[in-house]
Short mmCIF file of C-alpha atoms in Angstrom, two decimals:
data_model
loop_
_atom_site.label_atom_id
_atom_site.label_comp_id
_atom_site.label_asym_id
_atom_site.label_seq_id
_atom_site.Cartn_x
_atom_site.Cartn_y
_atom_site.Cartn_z
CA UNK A 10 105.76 149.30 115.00
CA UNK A 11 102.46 149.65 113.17
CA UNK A 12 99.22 148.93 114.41
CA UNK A 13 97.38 149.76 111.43
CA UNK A 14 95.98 146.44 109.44
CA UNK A 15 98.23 146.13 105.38
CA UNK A 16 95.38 147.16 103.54
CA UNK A 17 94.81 150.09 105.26
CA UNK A 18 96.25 152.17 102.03
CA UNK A 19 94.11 150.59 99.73
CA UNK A 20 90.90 151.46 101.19
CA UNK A 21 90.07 154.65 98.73
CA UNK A 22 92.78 155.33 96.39
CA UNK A 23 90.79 158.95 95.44
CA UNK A 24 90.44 160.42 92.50
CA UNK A 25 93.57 160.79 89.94
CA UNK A 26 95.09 163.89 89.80
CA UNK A 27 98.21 165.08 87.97
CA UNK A 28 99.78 168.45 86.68
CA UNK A 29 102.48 167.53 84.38
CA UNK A 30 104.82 168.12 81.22
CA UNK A 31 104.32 164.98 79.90
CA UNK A 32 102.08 165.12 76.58
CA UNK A 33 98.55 163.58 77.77
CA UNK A 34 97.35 160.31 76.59
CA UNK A 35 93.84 160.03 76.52
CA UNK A 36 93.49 156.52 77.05
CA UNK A 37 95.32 156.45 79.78
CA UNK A 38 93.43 159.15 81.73
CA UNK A 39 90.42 156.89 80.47
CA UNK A 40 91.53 153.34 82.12
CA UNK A 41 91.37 155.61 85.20
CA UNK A 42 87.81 155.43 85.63
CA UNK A 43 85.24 152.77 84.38
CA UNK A 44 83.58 150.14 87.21
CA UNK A 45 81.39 147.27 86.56
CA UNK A 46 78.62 149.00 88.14
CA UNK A 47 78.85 152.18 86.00
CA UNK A 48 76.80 152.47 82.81
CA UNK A 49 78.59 155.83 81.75
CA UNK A 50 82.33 156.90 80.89
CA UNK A 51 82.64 160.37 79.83
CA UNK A 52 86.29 161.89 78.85
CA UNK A 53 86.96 165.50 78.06
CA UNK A 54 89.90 166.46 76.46
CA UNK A 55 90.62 170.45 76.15
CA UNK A 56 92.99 171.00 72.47
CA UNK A 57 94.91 174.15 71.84
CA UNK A 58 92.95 176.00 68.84
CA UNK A 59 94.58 177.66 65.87
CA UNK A 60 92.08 180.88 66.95
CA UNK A 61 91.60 183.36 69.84
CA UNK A 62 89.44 186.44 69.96
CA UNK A 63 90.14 186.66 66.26
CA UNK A 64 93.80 186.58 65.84
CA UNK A 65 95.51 183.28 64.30
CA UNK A 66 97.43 181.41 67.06
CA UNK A 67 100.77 179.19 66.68
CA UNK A 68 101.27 177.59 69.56
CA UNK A 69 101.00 178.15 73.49
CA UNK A 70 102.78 177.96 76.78
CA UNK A 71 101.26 177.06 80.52
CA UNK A 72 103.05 177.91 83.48
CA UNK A 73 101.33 176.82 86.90
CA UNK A 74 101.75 178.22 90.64
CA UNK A 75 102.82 174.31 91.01
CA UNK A 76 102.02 173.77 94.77
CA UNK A 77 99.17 175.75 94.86
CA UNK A 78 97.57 174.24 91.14
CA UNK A 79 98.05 170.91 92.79
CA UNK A 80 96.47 171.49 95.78
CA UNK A 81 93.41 173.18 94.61
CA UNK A 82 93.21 170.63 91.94
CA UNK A 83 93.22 167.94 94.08
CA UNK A 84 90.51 169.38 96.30
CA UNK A 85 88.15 169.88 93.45
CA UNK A 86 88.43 166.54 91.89
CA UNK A 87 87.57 165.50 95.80
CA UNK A 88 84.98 167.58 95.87
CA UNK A 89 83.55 166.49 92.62
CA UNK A 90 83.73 162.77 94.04
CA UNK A 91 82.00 164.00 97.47
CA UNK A 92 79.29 164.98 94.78
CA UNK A 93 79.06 162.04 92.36
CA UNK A 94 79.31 159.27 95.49
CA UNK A 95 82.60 157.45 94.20
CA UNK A 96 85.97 158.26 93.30
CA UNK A 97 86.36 157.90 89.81
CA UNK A 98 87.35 160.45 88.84
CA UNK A 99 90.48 161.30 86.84
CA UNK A 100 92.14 164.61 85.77
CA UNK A 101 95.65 165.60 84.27
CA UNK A 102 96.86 169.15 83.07
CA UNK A 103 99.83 169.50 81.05
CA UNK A 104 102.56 172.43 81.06
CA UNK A 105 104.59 173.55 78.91
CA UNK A 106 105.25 174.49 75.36
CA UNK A 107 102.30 172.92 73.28
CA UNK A 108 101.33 173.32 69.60
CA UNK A 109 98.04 173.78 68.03
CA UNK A 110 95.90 170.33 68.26
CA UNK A 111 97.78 169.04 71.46
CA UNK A 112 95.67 168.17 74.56
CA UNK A 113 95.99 170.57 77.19
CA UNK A 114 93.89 169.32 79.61
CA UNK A 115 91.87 165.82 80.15
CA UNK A 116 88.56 164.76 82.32
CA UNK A 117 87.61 161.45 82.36
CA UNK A 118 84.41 160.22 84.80
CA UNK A 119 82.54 156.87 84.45
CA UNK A 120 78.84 156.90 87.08
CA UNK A 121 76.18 154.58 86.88
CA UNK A 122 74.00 156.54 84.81
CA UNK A 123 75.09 159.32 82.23
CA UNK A 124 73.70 162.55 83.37
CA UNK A 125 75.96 162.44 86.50
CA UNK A 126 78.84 162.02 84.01
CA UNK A 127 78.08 164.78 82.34
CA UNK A 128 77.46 167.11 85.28
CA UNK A 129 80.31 166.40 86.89
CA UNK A 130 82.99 166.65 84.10
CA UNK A 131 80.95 169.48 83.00
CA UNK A 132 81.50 171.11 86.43
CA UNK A 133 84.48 170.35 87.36
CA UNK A 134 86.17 172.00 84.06
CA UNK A 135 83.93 174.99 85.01
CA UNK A 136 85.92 175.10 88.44
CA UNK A 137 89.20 174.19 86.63
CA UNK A 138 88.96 177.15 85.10
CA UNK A 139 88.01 179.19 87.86
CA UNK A 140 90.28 178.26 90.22
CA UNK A 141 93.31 176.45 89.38
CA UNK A 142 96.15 178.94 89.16
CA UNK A 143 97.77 178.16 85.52
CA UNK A 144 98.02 180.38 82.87
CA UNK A 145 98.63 180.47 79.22
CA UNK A 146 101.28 182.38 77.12
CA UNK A 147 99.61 182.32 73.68
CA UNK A 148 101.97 183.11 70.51
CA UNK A 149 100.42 184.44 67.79
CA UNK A 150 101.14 184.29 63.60
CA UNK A 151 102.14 187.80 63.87
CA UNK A 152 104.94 186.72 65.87
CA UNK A 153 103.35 188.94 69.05
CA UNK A 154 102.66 186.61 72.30
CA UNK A 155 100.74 187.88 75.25
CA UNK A 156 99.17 186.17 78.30
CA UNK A 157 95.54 184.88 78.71
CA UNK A 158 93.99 186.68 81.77
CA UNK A 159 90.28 185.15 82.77
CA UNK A 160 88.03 183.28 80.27
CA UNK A 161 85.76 185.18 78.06
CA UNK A 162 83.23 182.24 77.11
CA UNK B 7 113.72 184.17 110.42
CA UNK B 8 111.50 187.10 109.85
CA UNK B 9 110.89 187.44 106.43
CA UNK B 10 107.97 186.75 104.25
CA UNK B 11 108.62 185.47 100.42
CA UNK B 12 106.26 187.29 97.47
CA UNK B 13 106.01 185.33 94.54
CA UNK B 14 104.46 186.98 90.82
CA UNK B 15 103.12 184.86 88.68
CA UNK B 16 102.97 184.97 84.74
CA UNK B 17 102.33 188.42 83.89
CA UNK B 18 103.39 189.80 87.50
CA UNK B 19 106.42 188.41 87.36
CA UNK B 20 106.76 190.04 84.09
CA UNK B 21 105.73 193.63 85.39
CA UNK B 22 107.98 193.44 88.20
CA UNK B 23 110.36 191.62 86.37
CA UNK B 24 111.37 189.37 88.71
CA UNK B 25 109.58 186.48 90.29
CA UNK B 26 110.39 186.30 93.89
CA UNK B 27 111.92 188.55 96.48
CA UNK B 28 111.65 188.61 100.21
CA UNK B 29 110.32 191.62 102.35
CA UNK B 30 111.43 191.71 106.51
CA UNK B 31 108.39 191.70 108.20
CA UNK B 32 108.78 191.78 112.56
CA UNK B 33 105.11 191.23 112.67
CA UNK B 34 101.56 190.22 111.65
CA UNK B 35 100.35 192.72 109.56
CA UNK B 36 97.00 192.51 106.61
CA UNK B 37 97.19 190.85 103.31
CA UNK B 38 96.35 194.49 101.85
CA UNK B 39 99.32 196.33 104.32
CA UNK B 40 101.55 193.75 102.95
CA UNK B 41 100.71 194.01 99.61
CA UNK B 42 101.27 198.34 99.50
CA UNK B 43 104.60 197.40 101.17
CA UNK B 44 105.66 195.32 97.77
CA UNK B 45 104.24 198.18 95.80
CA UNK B 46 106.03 201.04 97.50
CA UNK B 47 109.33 199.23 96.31
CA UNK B 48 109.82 201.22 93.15
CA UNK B 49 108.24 202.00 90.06
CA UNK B 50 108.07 198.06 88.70
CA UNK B 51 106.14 196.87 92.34
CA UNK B 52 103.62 200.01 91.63
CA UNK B 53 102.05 198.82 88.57
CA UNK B 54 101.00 195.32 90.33
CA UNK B 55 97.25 196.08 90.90
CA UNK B 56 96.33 197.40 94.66
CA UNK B 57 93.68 194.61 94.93
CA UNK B 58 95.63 191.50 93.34
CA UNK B 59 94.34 188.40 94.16
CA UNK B 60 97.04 186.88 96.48
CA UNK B 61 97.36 183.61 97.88
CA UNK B 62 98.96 183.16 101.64
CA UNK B 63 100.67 179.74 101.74
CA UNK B 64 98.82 178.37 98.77
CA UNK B 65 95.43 179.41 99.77
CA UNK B 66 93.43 182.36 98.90
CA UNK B 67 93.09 185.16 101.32
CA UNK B 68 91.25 188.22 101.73
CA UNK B 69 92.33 191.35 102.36
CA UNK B 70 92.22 190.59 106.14
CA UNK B 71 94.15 187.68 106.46
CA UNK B 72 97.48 187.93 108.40
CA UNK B 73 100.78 187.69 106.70
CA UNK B 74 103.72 186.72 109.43
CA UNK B 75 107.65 185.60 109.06
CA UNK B 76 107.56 182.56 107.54
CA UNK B 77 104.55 182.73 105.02
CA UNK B 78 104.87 182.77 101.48
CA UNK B 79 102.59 185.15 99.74
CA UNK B 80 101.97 184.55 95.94
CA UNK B 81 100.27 187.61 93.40
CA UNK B 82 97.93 185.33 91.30
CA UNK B 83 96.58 187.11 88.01
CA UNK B 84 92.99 186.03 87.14
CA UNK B 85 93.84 182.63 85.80
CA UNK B 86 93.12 180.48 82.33
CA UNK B 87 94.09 177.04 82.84
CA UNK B 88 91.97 174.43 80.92
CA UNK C 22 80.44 162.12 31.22
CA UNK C 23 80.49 164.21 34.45
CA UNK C 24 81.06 167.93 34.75
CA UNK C 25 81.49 167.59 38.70
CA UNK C 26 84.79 168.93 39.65
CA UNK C 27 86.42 166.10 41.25
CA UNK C 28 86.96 167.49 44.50
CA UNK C 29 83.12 167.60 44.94
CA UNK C 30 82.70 164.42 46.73
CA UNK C 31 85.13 165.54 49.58
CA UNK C 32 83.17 168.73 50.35
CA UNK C 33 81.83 167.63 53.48
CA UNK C 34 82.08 163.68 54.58
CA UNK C 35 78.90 164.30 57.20
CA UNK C 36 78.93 162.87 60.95
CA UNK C 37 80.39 159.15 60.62
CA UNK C 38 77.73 156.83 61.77
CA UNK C 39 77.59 153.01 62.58
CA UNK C 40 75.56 150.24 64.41
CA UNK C 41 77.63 147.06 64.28
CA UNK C 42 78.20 143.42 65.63
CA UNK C 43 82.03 144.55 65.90
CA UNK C 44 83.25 145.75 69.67
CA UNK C 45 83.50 149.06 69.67
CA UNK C 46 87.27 150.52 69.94
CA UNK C 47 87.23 154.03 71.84
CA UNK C 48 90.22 155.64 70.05
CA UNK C 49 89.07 155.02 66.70
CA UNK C 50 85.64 156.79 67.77
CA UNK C 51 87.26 159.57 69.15
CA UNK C 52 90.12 159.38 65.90
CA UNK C 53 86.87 160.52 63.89
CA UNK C 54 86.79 164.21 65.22
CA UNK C 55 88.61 166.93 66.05
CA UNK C 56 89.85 169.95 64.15
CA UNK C 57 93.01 172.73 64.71
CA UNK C 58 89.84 175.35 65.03
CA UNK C 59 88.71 173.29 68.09
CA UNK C 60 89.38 173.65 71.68
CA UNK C 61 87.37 170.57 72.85
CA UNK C 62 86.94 167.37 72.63
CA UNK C 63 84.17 164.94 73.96
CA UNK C 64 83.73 161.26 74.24
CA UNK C 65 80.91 159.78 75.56
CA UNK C 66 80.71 155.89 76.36
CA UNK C 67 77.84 153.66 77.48
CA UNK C 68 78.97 150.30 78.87
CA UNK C 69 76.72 147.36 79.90
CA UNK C 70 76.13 147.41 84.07
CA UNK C 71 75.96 145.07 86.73
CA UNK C 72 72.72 146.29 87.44
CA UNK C 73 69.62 147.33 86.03
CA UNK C 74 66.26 147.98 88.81
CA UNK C 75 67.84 146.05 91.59
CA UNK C 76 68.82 143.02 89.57
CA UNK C 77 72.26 141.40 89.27
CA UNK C 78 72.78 141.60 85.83
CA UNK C 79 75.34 139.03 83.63
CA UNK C 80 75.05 140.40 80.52
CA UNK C 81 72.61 141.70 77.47
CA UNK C 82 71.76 141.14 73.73
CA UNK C 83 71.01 144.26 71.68
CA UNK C 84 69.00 143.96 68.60
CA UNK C 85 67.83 146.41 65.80
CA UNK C 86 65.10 147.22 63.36
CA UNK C 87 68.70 147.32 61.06
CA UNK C 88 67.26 149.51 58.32
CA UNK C 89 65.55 152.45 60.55
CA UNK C 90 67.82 152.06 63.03
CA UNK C 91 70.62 153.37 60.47
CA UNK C 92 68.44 155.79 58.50
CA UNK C 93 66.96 157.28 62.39
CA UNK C 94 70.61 157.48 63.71
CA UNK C 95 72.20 159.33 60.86
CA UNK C 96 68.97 161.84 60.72
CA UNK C 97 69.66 162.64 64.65
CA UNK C 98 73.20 162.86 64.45
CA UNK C 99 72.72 165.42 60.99
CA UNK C 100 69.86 167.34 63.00
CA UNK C 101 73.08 167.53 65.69
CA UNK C 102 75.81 168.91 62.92
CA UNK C 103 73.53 171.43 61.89
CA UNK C 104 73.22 172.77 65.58
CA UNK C 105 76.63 172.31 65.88
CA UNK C 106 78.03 174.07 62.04
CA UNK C 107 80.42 171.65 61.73
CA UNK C 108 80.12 167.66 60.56
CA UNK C 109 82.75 166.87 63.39
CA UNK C 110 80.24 164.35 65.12
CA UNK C 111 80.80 160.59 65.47
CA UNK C 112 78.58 157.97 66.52
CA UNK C 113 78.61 154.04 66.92
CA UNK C 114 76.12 151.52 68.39
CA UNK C 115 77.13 148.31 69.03
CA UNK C 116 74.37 144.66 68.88
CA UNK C 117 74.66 141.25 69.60
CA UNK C 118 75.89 139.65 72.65
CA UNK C 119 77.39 142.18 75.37
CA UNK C 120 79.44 141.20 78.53
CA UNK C 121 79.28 143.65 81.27
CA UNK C 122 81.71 146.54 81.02
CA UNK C 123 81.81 146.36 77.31
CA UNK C 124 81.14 149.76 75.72
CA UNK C 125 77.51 149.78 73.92
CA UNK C 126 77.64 152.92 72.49
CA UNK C 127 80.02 155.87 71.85
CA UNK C 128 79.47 159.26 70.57
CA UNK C 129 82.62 161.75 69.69
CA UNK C 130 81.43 165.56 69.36
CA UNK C 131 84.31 168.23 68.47
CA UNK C 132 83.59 172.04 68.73
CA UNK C 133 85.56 175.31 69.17
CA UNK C 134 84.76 175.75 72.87
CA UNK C 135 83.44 173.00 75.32
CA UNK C 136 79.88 173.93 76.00
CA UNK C 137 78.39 173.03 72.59
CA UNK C 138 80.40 169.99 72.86
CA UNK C 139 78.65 168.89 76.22
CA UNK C 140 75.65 170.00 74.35
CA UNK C 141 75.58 168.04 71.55
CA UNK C 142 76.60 165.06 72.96
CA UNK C 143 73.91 165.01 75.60
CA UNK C 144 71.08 166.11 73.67
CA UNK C 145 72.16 163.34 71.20
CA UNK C 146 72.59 160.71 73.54
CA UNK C 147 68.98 161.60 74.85
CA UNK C 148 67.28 161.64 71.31
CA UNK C 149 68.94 158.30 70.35
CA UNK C 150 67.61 156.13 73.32
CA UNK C 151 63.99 158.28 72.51
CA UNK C 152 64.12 157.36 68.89
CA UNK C 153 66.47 155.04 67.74
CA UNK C 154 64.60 151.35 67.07
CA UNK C 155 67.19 149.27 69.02
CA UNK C 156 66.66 147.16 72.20
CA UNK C 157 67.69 145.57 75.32
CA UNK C 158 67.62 141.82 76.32
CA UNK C 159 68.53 141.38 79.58
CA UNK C 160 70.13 138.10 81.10
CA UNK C 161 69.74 138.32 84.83
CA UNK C 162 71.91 136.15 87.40
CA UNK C 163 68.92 134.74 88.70
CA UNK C 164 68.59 132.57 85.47
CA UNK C 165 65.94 135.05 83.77
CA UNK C 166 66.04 137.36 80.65
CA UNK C 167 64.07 139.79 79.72
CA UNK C 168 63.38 142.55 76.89
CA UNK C 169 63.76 146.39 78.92
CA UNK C 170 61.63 149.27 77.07
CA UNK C 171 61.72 152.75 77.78
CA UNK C 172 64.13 154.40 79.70
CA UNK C 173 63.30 154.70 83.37
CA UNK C 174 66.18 157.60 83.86
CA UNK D 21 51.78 142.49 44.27
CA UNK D 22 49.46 143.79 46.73
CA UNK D 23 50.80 142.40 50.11
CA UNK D 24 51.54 143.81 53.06
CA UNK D 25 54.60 143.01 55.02
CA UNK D 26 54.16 143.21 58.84
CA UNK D 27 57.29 142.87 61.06
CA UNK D 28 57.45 142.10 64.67
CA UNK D 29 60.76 143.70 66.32
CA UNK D 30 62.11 142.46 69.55
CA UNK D 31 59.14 141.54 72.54
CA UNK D 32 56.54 142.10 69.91
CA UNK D 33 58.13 138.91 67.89
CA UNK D 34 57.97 137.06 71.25
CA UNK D 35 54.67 137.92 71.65
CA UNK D 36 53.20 137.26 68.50
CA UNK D 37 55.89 133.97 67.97
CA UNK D 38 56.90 135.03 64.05
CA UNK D 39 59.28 138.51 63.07
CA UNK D 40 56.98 138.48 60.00
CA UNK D 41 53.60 138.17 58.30
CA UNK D 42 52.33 139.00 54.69
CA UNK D 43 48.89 140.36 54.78
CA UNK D 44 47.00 140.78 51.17
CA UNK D 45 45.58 144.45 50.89
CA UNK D 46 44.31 145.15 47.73
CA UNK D 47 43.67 149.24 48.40
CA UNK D 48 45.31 151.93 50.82
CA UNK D 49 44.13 151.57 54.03
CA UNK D 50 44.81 153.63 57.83
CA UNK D 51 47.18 152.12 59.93
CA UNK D 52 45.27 152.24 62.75
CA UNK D 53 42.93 149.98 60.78
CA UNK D 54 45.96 147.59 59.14
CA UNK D 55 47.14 147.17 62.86
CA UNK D 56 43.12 145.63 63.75
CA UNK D 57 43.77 143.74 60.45
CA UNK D 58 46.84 142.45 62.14
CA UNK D 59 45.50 141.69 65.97
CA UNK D 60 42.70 139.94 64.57
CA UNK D 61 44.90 137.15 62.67
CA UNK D 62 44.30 135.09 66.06
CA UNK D 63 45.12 134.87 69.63
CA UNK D 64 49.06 135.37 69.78
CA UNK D 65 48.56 138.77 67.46
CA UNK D 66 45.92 139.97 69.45
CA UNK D 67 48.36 140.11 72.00
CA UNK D 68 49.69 143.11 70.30
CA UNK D 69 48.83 146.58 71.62
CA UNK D 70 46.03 148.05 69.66
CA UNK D 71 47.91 151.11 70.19
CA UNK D 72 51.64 149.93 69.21
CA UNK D 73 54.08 152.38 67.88
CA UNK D 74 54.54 151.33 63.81
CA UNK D 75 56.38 152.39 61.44
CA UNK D 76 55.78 152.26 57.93
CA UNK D 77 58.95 152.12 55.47
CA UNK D 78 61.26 152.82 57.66
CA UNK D 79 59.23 156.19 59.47
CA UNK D 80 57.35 156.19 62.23
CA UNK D 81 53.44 156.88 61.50
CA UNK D 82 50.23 157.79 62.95
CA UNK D 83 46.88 155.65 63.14
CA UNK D 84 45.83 157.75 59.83
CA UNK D 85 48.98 156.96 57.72
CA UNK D 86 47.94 155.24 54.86
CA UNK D 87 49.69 151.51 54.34
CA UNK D 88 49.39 149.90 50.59
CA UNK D 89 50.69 147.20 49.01
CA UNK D 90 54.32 146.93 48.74
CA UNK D 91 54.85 148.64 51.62
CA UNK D 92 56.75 147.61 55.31
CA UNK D 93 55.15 147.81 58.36
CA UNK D 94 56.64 147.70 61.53
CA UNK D 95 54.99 146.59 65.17
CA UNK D 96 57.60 148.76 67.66
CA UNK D 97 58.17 147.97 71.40
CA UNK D 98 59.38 151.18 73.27
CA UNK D 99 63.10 151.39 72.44
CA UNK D 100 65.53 150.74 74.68
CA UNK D 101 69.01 151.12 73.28
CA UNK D 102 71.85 153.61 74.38
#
């Protein structure tokens, strides 16, 4: 028997967070966000590049400590909310095999007024990066592959 | 049970060439005793670095933290998600 | 008689640049850039608030000094490929009648790694609402409607 | 032809109740001293700020820019779009 009220689940729904396979649609990560009282909507997308540190590069692979990279991920996209004073926010990684041009990673944030847009999706990708434990397998024209360790720039 | 599960991750598990195996553990000991334990298994273990970054049940730990029966322990190489 | 190769017209297109009565379609903005040498992608969207300084607001009118408006916006958003070394930059503005949450303005910026993309799109966004001759007519709930100038933040 | 054209954009048209005005010049004269020209045409365009941003063909100009005939001048409130 419950004694909490129905709507109790849709009080704050959160930020969106997913790790998946699934190729990333941009749009969709953008209807995430977006409020009548925002005057900002800012989506980042992360695309695999044909380059790295000089050497031509054909395609990639990202493999993800799942639990973990979901966990962590979630926490800084609540963080980033904490920060920005709503929750929309909206974040998806993708795993997998993808080819050169394919989105890799997507940020969308909408916020009254643009420089806390920018900030935040800024920062959070900053923190992605940092912290999220997912790394790439990049294969390269001369048919070598090796893993990406850190982020040089 | 009183074992603890070591995971390696991307180019770990490549080193060690395998990406999970489970070490008996009777009690408590240091992230950084429990990590030379997986090293001194043989020549593969020894080439993970001494000061890995590991993760105790899905949460970064320092070399202090305790590692007991039950916990999983992950070897994390610096990461590049994004 | 011309003694242009004919190839020379497609040596560089520019940034793509518009201010228009038509409502602005996100994808197609963002459709503009990108490039296998980049690794990021940005879209930037302003959309008409609730709210402006405390009033309930139910919807705007944008109008433009047509001619400089067009000229001023392409100048900033060259001044911005040049910074950038590549033309991968898009820009639309939108006039006329606006209802809340409809997108005013979106910018698309493309670039090898994500910091010069975050770059470019803010420092454009700033320039265009310090230079570009377009403006704001207000309608408020309350009945009232007036013309904003300036940006207050 | 030796007019000038003046355009009002946005409040300024409000203000001054027209979005345009032909005003004869027969020689080259400052904008700061066009714009006087301008406010003194009667009550409604003195309402105009004696110091309002112009622009002349299309660029913006200082009180010392020369306007002739033929050319377009432009009475700008602060801008507001984005």
């Amino acid at each position: 028997m419950s004694i909490l009220p129905e709507t109790e689940a849709s009080v704050s729904a959160g930020p969106w967070v997913a790790i998946s396979e699934e190729p990333i649609d941009p749009s969709v990560v953008l209807a995430r966000v977006g409020d009548p009282a925002d005057g900002a909507v800012l989506l980042f997308l992360g695309t695999v590049r044909n380059h790295a540190e000089g050497q031509h590069v054909d395609g990639l692979h990202y493999e993800a400590y799942l639990p973990m990279a979901e966990k962590v991920l979630r926490q800084l996209a609540e963080e980033m909310c904490a920060r920005l004073g709503t929750d929309r926010i909206a974040v998806v990684h993708r795993l997998g095999t993808l080819e050169v041009g394919e989105v890799s990673v997507a940020v969308a944030v909408s916020s009254p007024h643009r420089t806390e847009a920018f900030a935040t999706a800024s920062t959070l990708m900053e923190e992605l990066k940092r912290r999220v434990p997912i790394w790439k397998h990049e294969r390269y024209e001369s048919g070598r592959a090796a893993w990406v360790e850190g982020h040089p720039r | 049970m009183s074992a603890v599960r070591a995971l390696f991750l991307a180019r770990y598990r490549d080193l060690v060439g395998t990406d999970e195996v489970e070490l008996r553990v009777d009690a408590p000991l240091p992230v950084r005793e429990f990590v030379a334990l997986v090293r001194a298994r043989g020549e593969a273990f020894s080439r993970l670095p001494a000061a890995a970054t590991v993760a105790v049940n899905h949460e970064v730990a320092g070399p202090y933290t305790f590692v007991g029966p039950g916990d999983e322990v992950a070897f994390l190489p610096p990461v590049s998600g994004g």
